[in-house]
């Protein structure tokens, strides 16, 4: 009888089961999140079929792993390019789903289905808005200049140990600058910002998270988000690149030159009609849209 009881106990406790999160997972828009799901006892599930779905959607599939690959043809379009599994982790029985750039529409109940043993578990994702500090403030900057995008914690507190993210939601990847565990994560940075962004590291301990952007380009125009995940706080800054700032100054200078020329010719007409009129010879090179640099010489 004791042998039979041991056999039943071992058999019962060796049955696979899915382990996830009993508590809802909370995240804010724009962040990434892992929805946990792994099988115990541990086994290699790379060759198995795994389904992640949201029953309230049509089509309901958020991610479908079948025949050792991601099957995108059945995936709901709103998750295209934003969900993934790790093949290395599948070998350890970890079927957790990574969801990137979370949207408000992503909130809901997600189901992880392991078809080999007909096991499933669910996890609720709550997407909330972080607290915004400061106010959106447009900054007008001339092309080629440097600019500081302001972002400060109030009341001031040491931000060195926090993960800090500067992003532009309209870009992919959206990261302009990421600070984590005391270092800059350049591998996550959008290529157009490489070598052009920096935090004031000495100021982080005072809560100053402002970002310096050098050699501003036309493509830098847009809305920037300063975000501290641990505090669920964010701030926005709008950057406007004034490509014609220098050209406007040049334009007014040319208008002044024209007025001088007209005035001198008017004086000559009033003084003596036999005197030749002043003429202006200009050589122009266009440097801005609709405006040119001109070198002019006055003569008789």
PDB file of N, CA and C in Angstrom, residues 171-257:
ATOM      1  N   UNK A 171       9.014  57.819 -33.332  1.00  0.00           N
ATOM      2  CA  UNK A 171      10.172  57.147 -33.918  1.00  0.00           C
ATOM      3  C   UNK A 171      10.183  55.661 -33.589  1.00  0.00           C
ATOM      4  N   UNK A 172      10.929  54.900 -34.369  1.00  0.00           N
ATOM      5  CA  UNK A 172      11.114  53.480 -34.106  1.00  0.00           C
ATOM      6  C   UNK A 172      12.559  53.105 -34.448  1.00  0.00           C
ATOM      7  N   UNK A 173      13.388  52.736 -33.449  1.00  0.00           N
ATOM      8  CA  UNK A 173      13.045  52.721 -32.022  1.00  0.00           C
ATOM      9  C   UNK A 173      12.800  54.131 -31.500  1.00  0.00           C
ATOM     10  N   UNK A 174      12.028  54.217 -30.443  1.00  0.00           N
ATOM     11  CA  UNK A 174      11.585  55.526 -29.943  1.00  0.00           C
ATOM     12  C   UNK A 174      12.570  56.163 -28.965  1.00  0.00           C
ATOM     13  N   UNK A 175      13.623  55.420 -28.575  1.00  0.00           N
ATOM     14  CA  UNK A 175      14.520  55.907 -27.523  1.00  0.00           C
ATOM     15  C   UNK A 175      15.516  56.939 -28.054  1.00  0.00           C
ATOM     16  N   UNK A 176      15.499  58.110 -27.434  1.00  0.00           N
ATOM     17  CA  UNK A 176      16.458  59.169 -27.736  1.00  0.00           C
ATOM     18  C   UNK A 176      17.661  59.047 -26.800  1.00  0.00           C
ATOM     19  N   UNK A 177      17.399  58.724 -25.531  1.00  0.00           N
ATOM     20  CA  UNK A 177      18.464  58.547 -24.545  1.00  0.00           C
ATOM     21  C   UNK A 177      17.916  57.724 -23.382  1.00  0.00           C
ATOM     22  N   UNK A 178      18.662  56.697 -22.972  1.00  0.00           N
ATOM     23  CA  UNK A 178      18.244  55.838 -21.853  1.00  0.00           C
ATOM     24  C   UNK A 178      19.382  55.739 -20.840  1.00  0.00           C
ATOM     25  N   UNK A 179      19.043  55.973 -19.573  1.00  0.00           N
ATOM     26  CA  UNK A 179      20.001  55.867 -18.459  1.00  0.00           C
ATOM     27  C   UNK A 179      19.490  54.800 -17.509  1.00  0.00           C
ATOM     28  N   UNK A 180      20.325  53.781 -17.251  1.00  0.00           N
ATOM     29  CA  UNK A 180      19.905  52.696 -16.364  1.00  0.00           C
ATOM     30  C   UNK A 180      21.110  52.186 -15.578  1.00  0.00           C
ATOM     31  N   UNK A 181      20.920  52.029 -14.277  1.00  0.00           N
ATOM     32  CA  UNK A 181      21.964  51.499 -13.395  1.00  0.00           C
ATOM     33  C   UNK A 181      23.269  52.284 -13.534  1.00  0.00           C
ATOM     34  N   UNK A 182      23.150  53.588 -13.693  1.00  0.00           N
ATOM     35  CA  UNK A 182      24.326  54.441 -13.728  1.00  0.00           C
ATOM     36  C   UNK A 182      25.057  54.519 -15.049  1.00  0.00           C
ATOM     37  N   UNK A 183      24.495  53.930 -16.099  1.00  0.00           N
ATOM     38  CA  UNK A 183      25.155  53.964 -17.413  1.00  0.00           C
ATOM     39  C   UNK A 183      24.143  54.300 -18.507  1.00  0.00           C
ATOM     40  N   UNK A 184      24.666  54.804 -19.634  1.00  0.00           N
ATOM     41  CA  UNK A 184      23.834  55.085 -20.792  1.00  0.00           C
ATOM     42  C   UNK A 184      23.719  53.822 -21.648  1.00  0.00           C
ATOM     43  N   UNK A 185      22.496  53.478 -22.043  1.00  0.00           N
ATOM     44  CA  UNK A 185      22.266  52.284 -22.863  1.00  0.00           C
ATOM     45  C   UNK A 185      22.211  52.689 -24.335  1.00  0.00           C
ATOM     46  N   UNK A 186      23.358  52.686 -24.985  1.00  0.00           N
ATOM     47  CA  UNK A 186      23.438  53.149 -26.364  1.00  0.00           C
ATOM     48  C   UNK A 186      22.837  52.159 -27.352  1.00  0.00           C
ATOM     49  N   UNK A 187      22.746  50.884 -26.970  1.00  0.00           N
ATOM     50  CA  UNK A 187      22.208  49.883 -27.892  1.00  0.00           C
ATOM     51  C   UNK A 187      20.713  50.082 -28.143  1.00  0.00           C
ATOM     52  N   UNK A 188      20.014  50.797 -27.253  1.00  0.00           N
ATOM     53  CA  UNK A 188      18.585  51.047 -27.423  1.00  0.00           C
ATOM     54  C   UNK A 188      18.306  52.362 -28.157  1.00  0.00           C
ATOM     55  N   UNK A 189      19.346  53.161 -28.358  1.00  0.00           N
ATOM     56  CA  UNK A 189      19.169  54.518 -28.879  1.00  0.00           C
ATOM     57  C   UNK A 189      18.887  54.528 -30.379  1.00  0.00           C
ATOM     58  N   UNK A 190      17.994  55.440 -30.793  1.00  0.00           N
ATOM     59  CA  UNK A 190      17.721  55.615 -32.219  1.00  0.00           C
ATOM     60  C   UNK A 190      19.001  56.091 -32.912  1.00  0.00           C
ATOM     61  N   UNK A 191      19.327  55.521 -34.085  1.00  0.00           N
ATOM     62  CA  UNK A 191      20.590  55.854 -34.767  1.00  0.00           C
ATOM     63  C   UNK A 191      20.798  57.344 -35.016  1.00  0.00           C
ATOM     64  N   UNK A 192      19.739  58.099 -35.256  1.00  0.00           N
ATOM     65  CA  UNK A 192      19.913  59.516 -35.592  1.00  0.00           C
ATOM     66  C   UNK A 192      20.391  60.354 -34.408  1.00  0.00           C
ATOM     67  N   UNK A 193      20.335  59.778 -33.190  1.00  0.00           N
ATOM     68  CA  UNK A 193      20.755  60.527 -32.004  1.00  0.00           C
ATOM     69  C   UNK A 193      22.093  60.051 -31.442  1.00  0.00           C
ATOM     70  N   UNK A 194      22.693  59.048 -32.053  1.00  0.00           N
ATOM     71  CA  UNK A 194      23.942  58.504 -31.519  1.00  0.00           C
ATOM     72  C   UNK A 194      25.048  59.558 -31.547  1.00  0.00           C
ATOM     73  N   UNK A 195      25.681  59.732 -30.394  1.00  0.00           N
ATOM     74  CA  UNK A 195      26.760  60.700 -30.276  1.00  0.00           C
ATOM     75  C   UNK A 195      26.310  62.141 -30.154  1.00  0.00           C
ATOM     76  N   UNK A 196      24.992  62.378 -30.041  1.00  0.00           N
ATOM     77  CA  UNK A 196      24.484  63.757 -30.002  1.00  0.00           C
ATOM     78  C   UNK A 196      23.682  64.079 -28.747  1.00  0.00           C
ATOM     79  N   UNK A 197      23.513  63.130 -27.833  1.00  0.00           N
ATOM     80  CA  UNK A 197      22.725  63.373 -26.626  1.00  0.00           C
ATOM     81  C   UNK A 197      23.541  63.082 -25.369  1.00  0.00           C
ATOM     82  N   UNK A 198      23.215  63.790 -24.301  1.00  0.00           N
ATOM     83  CA  UNK A 198      23.907  63.562 -23.027  1.00  0.00           C
ATOM     84  C   UNK A 198      23.084  64.124 -21.880  1.00  0.00           C
ATOM     85  N   UNK A 199      23.162  63.451 -20.737  1.00  0.00           N
ATOM     86  CA  UNK A 199      22.581  63.970 -19.502  1.00  0.00           C
ATOM     87  C   UNK A 199      23.660  64.730 -18.735  1.00  0.00           C
ATOM     88  N   UNK A 200      23.239  65.607 -17.858  1.00  0.00           N
ATOM     89  CA  UNK A 200      24.176  66.301 -16.977  1.00  0.00           C
ATOM     90  C   UNK A 200      24.344  65.420 -15.732  1.00  0.00           C
ATOM     91  N   UNK A 201      25.269  64.459 -15.819  1.00  0.00           N
ATOM     92  CA  UNK A 201      25.382  63.423 -14.784  1.00  0.00           C
ATOM     93  C   UNK A 201      25.650  63.998 -13.392  1.00  0.00           C
ATOM     94  N   UNK A 202      26.371  65.113 -13.329  1.00  0.00           N
ATOM     95  CA  UNK A 202      26.634  65.739 -12.021  1.00  0.00           C
ATOM     96  C   UNK A 202      25.375  66.353 -11.423  1.00  0.00           C
ATOM     97  N   UNK A 203      24.379  66.610 -12.271  1.00  0.00           N
ATOM     98  CA  UNK A 203      23.142  67.241 -11.817  1.00  0.00           C
ATOM     99  C   UNK A 203      22.049  66.231 -11.465  1.00  0.00           C
ATOM    100  N   UNK A 204      22.258  64.955 -11.809  1.00  0.00           N
ATOM    101  CA  UNK A 204      21.228  63.946 -11.547  1.00  0.00           C
ATOM    102  C   UNK A 204      20.902  63.851 -10.061  1.00  0.00           C
ATOM    103  N   UNK A 205      21.912  64.004  -9.220  1.00  0.00           N
ATOM    104  CA  UNK A 205      21.670  63.902  -7.768  1.00  0.00           C
ATOM    105  C   UNK A 205      20.786  65.029  -7.247  1.00  0.00           C
ATOM    106  N   UNK A 206      20.633  66.072  -8.056  1.00  0.00           N
ATOM    107  CA  UNK A 206      19.756  67.186  -7.687  1.00  0.00           C
ATOM    108  C   UNK A 206      18.394  67.098  -8.386  1.00  0.00           C
ATOM    109  N   UNK A 207      18.144  65.980  -9.071  1.00  0.00           N
ATOM    110  CA  UNK A 207      16.862  65.803  -9.745  1.00  0.00           C
ATOM    111  C   UNK A 207      16.781  66.436 -11.118  1.00  0.00           C
ATOM    112  N   UNK A 208      17.934  66.859 -11.661  1.00  0.00           N
ATOM    113  CA  UNK A 208      17.968  67.469 -12.992  1.00  0.00           C
ATOM    114  C   UNK A 208      18.186  66.383 -14.045  1.00  0.00           C
ATOM    115  N   UNK A 209      17.148  66.118 -14.827  1.00  0.00           N
ATOM    116  CA  UNK A 209      17.209  65.052 -15.834  1.00  0.00           C
ATOM    117  C   UNK A 209      17.233  65.651 -17.241  1.00  0.00           C
ATOM    118  N   UNK A 210      17.546  66.926 -17.337  1.00  0.00           N
ATOM    119  CA  UNK A 210      17.540  67.619 -18.628  1.00  0.00           C
ATOM    120  C   UNK A 210      18.489  66.947 -19.618  1.00  0.00           C
ATOM    121  N   UNK A 211      18.109  66.990 -20.885  1.00  0.00           N
ATOM    122  CA  UNK A 211      18.874  66.333 -21.948  1.00  0.00           C
ATOM    123  C   UNK A 211      19.505  67.376 -22.861  1.00  0.00           C
ATOM    124  N   UNK A 212      20.793  67.217 -23.131  1.00  0.00           N
ATOM    125  CA  UNK A 212      21.473  68.087 -24.090  1.00  0.00           C
ATOM    126  C   UNK A 212      21.513  67.405 -25.449  1.00  0.00           C
ATOM    127  N   UNK A 213      21.076  68.129 -26.467  1.00  0.00           N
ATOM    128  CA  UNK A 213      21.077  67.635 -27.845  1.00  0.00           C
ATOM    129  C   UNK A 213      21.919  68.594 -28.678  1.00  0.00           C
ATOM    130  N   UNK A 214      22.961  68.064 -29.334  1.00  0.00           N
ATOM    131  CA  UNK A 214      23.880  68.928 -30.078  1.00  0.00           C
ATOM    132  C   UNK A 214      23.641  68.827 -31.580  1.00  0.00           C
ATOM    133  N   UNK A 215      24.042  69.881 -32.282  1.00  0.00           N
ATOM    134  CA  UNK A 215      23.969  69.949 -33.746  1.00  0.00           C
ATOM    135  C   UNK A 215      22.578  69.569 -34.250  1.00  0.00           C
ATOM    136  N   UNK A 216      21.601  70.360 -33.859  1.00  0.00           N
ATOM    137  CA  UNK A 216      20.200  70.074 -34.181  1.00  0.00           C
ATOM    138  C   UNK A 216      19.979  69.968 -35.689  1.00  0.00           C
ATOM    139  N   UNK A 217      19.206  68.940 -36.069  1.00  0.00           N
ATOM    140  CA  UNK A 217      18.870  68.683 -37.469  1.00  0.00           C
ATOM    141  C   UNK A 217      17.371  68.900 -37.687  1.00  0.00           C
ATOM    142  N   UNK A 218      16.946  69.057 -38.953  1.00  0.00           N
ATOM    143  CA  UNK A 218      15.507  69.181 -39.219  1.00  0.00           C
ATOM    144  C   UNK A 218      14.707  68.001 -38.685  1.00  0.00           C
ATOM    145  N   UNK A 219      15.302  66.789 -38.746  1.00  0.00           N
ATOM    146  CA  UNK A 219      14.596  65.589 -38.292  1.00  0.00           C
ATOM    147  C   UNK A 219      14.425  65.534 -36.782  1.00  0.00           C
ATOM    148  N   UNK A 220      15.083  66.433 -36.054  1.00  0.00           N
ATOM    149  CA  UNK A 220      14.967  66.450 -34.587  1.00  0.00           C
ATOM    150  C   UNK A 220      13.681  67.119 -34.115  1.00  0.00           C
ATOM    151  N   UNK A 221      12.956  67.746 -35.015  1.00  0.00           N
ATOM    152  CA  UNK A 221      11.717  68.422 -34.625  1.00  0.00           C
ATOM    153  C   UNK A 221      10.670  67.402 -34.201  1.00  0.00           C
ATOM    154  N   UNK A 222      10.015  67.668 -33.070  1.00  0.00           N
ATOM    155  CA  UNK A 222       8.984  66.759 -32.586  1.00  0.00           C
ATOM    156  C   UNK A 222       8.759  66.914 -31.093  1.00  0.00           C
ATOM    157  N   UNK A 223       7.969  66.002 -30.537  1.00  0.00           N
ATOM    158  CA  UNK A 223       7.647  66.023 -29.108  1.00  0.00           C
ATOM    159  C   UNK A 223       8.477  64.977 -28.372  1.00  0.00           C
ATOM    160  N   UNK A 224       9.191  65.408 -27.339  1.00  0.00           N
ATOM    161  CA  UNK A 224      10.069  64.543 -26.551  1.00  0.00           C
ATOM    162  C   UNK A 224       9.432  64.264 -25.188  1.00  0.00           C
ATOM    163  N   UNK A 225       9.576  63.021 -24.752  1.00  0.00           N
ATOM    164  CA  UNK A 225       9.015  62.599 -23.463  1.00  0.00           C
ATOM    165  C   UNK A 225      10.137  62.251 -22.494  1.00  0.00           C
ATOM    166  N   UNK A 226      10.136  62.899 -21.341  1.00  0.00           N
ATOM    167  CA  UNK A 226      11.049  62.576 -20.245  1.00  0.00           C
ATOM    168  C   UNK A 226      10.261  61.722 -19.255  1.00  0.00           C
ATOM    169  N   UNK A 227      10.730  60.492 -18.995  1.00  0.00           N
ATOM    170  CA  UNK A 227       9.925  59.544 -18.215  1.00  0.00           C
ATOM    171  C   UNK A 227      10.777  58.827 -17.179  1.00  0.00           C
ATOM    172  N   UNK A 228      10.262  58.749 -15.948  1.00  0.00           N
ATOM    173  CA  UNK A 228      10.902  58.020 -14.847  1.00  0.00           C
ATOM    174  C   UNK A 228       9.965  56.888 -14.431  1.00  0.00           C
ATOM    175  N   UNK A 229      10.193  55.651 -14.920  1.00  0.00           N
ATOM    176  CA  UNK A 229       9.272  54.538 -14.658  1.00  0.00           C
ATOM    177  C   UNK A 229       9.022  54.275 -13.178  1.00  0.00           C
ATOM    178  N   UNK A 230      10.067  54.327 -12.350  1.00  0.00           N
ATOM    179  CA  UNK A 230       9.913  53.994 -10.930  1.00  0.00           C
ATOM    180  C   UNK A 230       8.959  54.941 -10.221  1.00  0.00           C
ATOM    181  N   UNK A 231       8.906  56.185 -10.677  1.00  0.00           N
ATOM    182  CA  UNK A 231       8.037  57.185 -10.053  1.00  0.00           C
ATOM    183  C   UNK A 231       6.737  57.375 -10.819  1.00  0.00           C
ATOM    184  N   UNK A 232       6.652  56.728 -11.986  1.00  0.00           N
ATOM    185  CA  UNK A 232       5.499  56.894 -12.878  1.00  0.00           C
ATOM    186  C   UNK A 232       5.227  58.377 -13.131  1.00  0.00           C
ATOM    187  N   UNK A 233       6.294  59.099 -13.445  1.00  0.00           N
ATOM    188  CA  UNK A 233       6.186  60.523 -13.735  1.00  0.00           C
ATOM    189  C   UNK A 233       6.773  60.812 -15.109  1.00  0.00           C
ATOM    190  N   UNK A 234       6.190  61.792 -15.785  1.00  0.00           N
ATOM    191  CA  UNK A 234       6.636  62.129 -17.126  1.00  0.00           C
ATOM    192  C   UNK A 234       6.492  63.626 -17.376  1.00  0.00           C
ATOM    193  N   UNK A 235       7.231  64.095 -18.366  1.00  0.00           N
ATOM    194  CA  UNK A 235       7.137  65.480 -18.800  1.00  0.00           C
ATOM    195  C   UNK A 235       7.385  65.513 -20.304  1.00  0.00           C
ATOM    196  N   UNK A 236       6.791  66.498 -20.977  1.00  0.00           N
ATOM    197  CA  UNK A 236       6.921  66.585 -22.432  1.00  0.00           C
ATOM    198  C   UNK A 236       7.527  67.928 -22.831  1.00  0.00           C
ATOM    199  N   UNK A 237       8.339  67.890 -23.878  1.00  0.00           N
ATOM    200  CA  UNK A 237       8.934  69.097 -24.443  1.00  0.00           C
ATOM    201  C   UNK A 237       8.793  69.037 -25.961  1.00  0.00           C
ATOM    202  N   UNK A 238       8.302  70.112 -26.539  1.00  0.00           N
ATOM    203  CA  UNK A 238       8.181  70.180 -27.994  1.00  0.00           C
ATOM    204  C   UNK A 238       9.345  70.980 -28.569  1.00  0.00           C
ATOM    205  N   UNK A 239      10.014  70.396 -29.553  1.00  0.00           N
ATOM    206  CA  UNK A 239      11.141  71.059 -30.207  1.00  0.00           C
ATOM    207  C   UNK A 239      10.729  71.496 -31.607  1.00  0.00           C
ATOM    208  N   UNK A 240      10.925  72.777 -31.888  1.00  0.00           N
ATOM    209  CA  UNK A 240      10.658  73.340 -33.215  1.00  0.00           C
ATOM    210  C   UNK A 240      11.984  73.806 -33.798  1.00  0.00           C
ATOM    211  N   UNK A 241      12.357  73.262 -34.949  1.00  0.00           N
ATOM    212  CA  UNK A 241      13.614  73.621 -35.604  1.00  0.00           C
ATOM    213  C   UNK A 241      13.352  74.736 -36.609  1.00  0.00           C
ATOM    214  N   UNK A 242      13.932  75.912 -36.341  1.00  0.00           N
ATOM    215  CA  UNK A 242      13.759  77.072 -37.223  1.00  0.00           C
ATOM    216  C   UNK A 242      14.880  77.069 -38.256  1.00  0.00           C
ATOM    217  N   UNK A 243      14.594  76.507 -39.427  1.00  0.00           N
ATOM    218  CA  UNK A 243      15.606  76.379 -40.471  1.00  0.00           C
ATOM    219  C   UNK A 243      15.885  77.701 -41.173  1.00  0.00           C
ATOM    220  N   UNK A 244      14.979  78.683 -41.047  1.00  0.00           N
ATOM    221  CA  UNK A 244      15.122  79.943 -41.780  1.00  0.00           C
ATOM    222  C   UNK A 244      15.519  81.105 -40.883  1.00  0.00           C
ATOM    223  N   UNK A 245      15.930  80.814 -39.647  1.00  0.00           N
ATOM    224  CA  UNK A 245      16.238  81.894 -38.704  1.00  0.00           C
ATOM    225  C   UNK A 245      17.344  82.803 -39.238  1.00  0.00           C
ATOM    226  N   UNK A 246      18.476  82.210 -39.661  1.00  0.00           N
ATOM    227  CA  UNK A 246      19.580  83.004 -40.189  1.00  0.00           C
ATOM    228  C   UNK A 246      19.216  83.627 -41.523  1.00  0.00           C
ATOM    229  N   UNK A 247      18.403  82.900 -42.307  1.00  0.00           N
ATOM    230  CA  UNK A 247      18.041  83.394 -43.625  1.00  0.00           C
ATOM    231  C   UNK A 247      17.145  84.621 -43.525  1.00  0.00           C
ATOM    232  N   UNK A 248      16.305  84.687 -42.470  1.00  0.00           N
ATOM    233  CA  UNK A 248      15.441  85.849 -42.292  1.00  0.00           C
ATOM    234  C   UNK A 248      16.280  87.096 -42.050  1.00  0.00           C
ATOM    235  N   UNK A 249      17.350  86.956 -41.258  1.00  0.00           N
ATOM    236  CA  UNK A 249      18.244  88.085 -41.011  1.00  0.00           C
ATOM    237  C   UNK A 249      18.873  88.556 -42.309  1.00  0.00           C
ATOM    238  N   UNK A 250      19.315  87.603 -43.123  1.00  0.00           N
ATOM    239  CA  UNK A 250      19.901  87.923 -44.418  1.00  0.00           C
ATOM    240  C   UNK A 250      18.892  88.628 -45.308  1.00  0.00           C
ATOM    241  N   UNK A 251      17.663  88.164 -45.303  1.00  0.00           N
ATOM    242  CA  UNK A 251      16.611  88.735 -46.135  1.00  0.00           C
ATOM    243  C   UNK A 251      16.405  90.216 -45.799  1.00  0.00           C
ATOM    244  N   UNK A 252      16.356  90.537 -44.497  1.00  0.00           N
ATOM    245  CA  UNK A 252      16.182  91.925 -44.085  1.00  0.00           C
ATOM    246  C   UNK A 252      17.395  92.776 -44.469  1.00  0.00           C
ATOM    247  N   UNK A 253      18.594  92.186 -44.426  1.00  0.00           N
ATOM    248  CA  UNK A 253      19.799  92.920 -44.818  1.00  0.00           C
ATOM    249  C   UNK A 253      19.743  93.302 -46.293  1.00  0.00           C
ATOM    250  N   UNK A 254      19.253  92.399 -47.127  1.00  0.00           N
ATOM    251  CA  UNK A 254      19.128  92.679 -48.553  1.00  0.00           C
ATOM    252  C   UNK A 254      18.089  93.762 -48.804  1.00  0.00           C
ATOM    253  N   UNK A 255      17.004  93.743 -48.033  1.00  0.00           N
ATOM    254  CA  UNK A 255      15.992  94.788 -48.175  1.00  0.00           C
ATOM    255  C   UNK A 255      16.581  96.154 -47.826  1.00  0.00           C
ATOM    256  N   UNK A 256      17.415  96.205 -46.762  1.00  0.00           N
ATOM    257  CA  UNK A 256      18.056  97.458 -46.375  1.00  0.00           C
ATOM    258  C   UNK A 256      18.985  97.954 -47.477  1.00  0.00           C
ATOM    259  N   UNK A 257      19.714  97.032 -48.110  1.00  0.00           N
ATOM    260  CA  UNK A 257      20.602  97.401 -49.205  1.00  0.00           C
ATOM    261  C   UNK A 257      19.813  97.993 -50.365  1.00  0.00           C
TER     262      UNK A 257
END
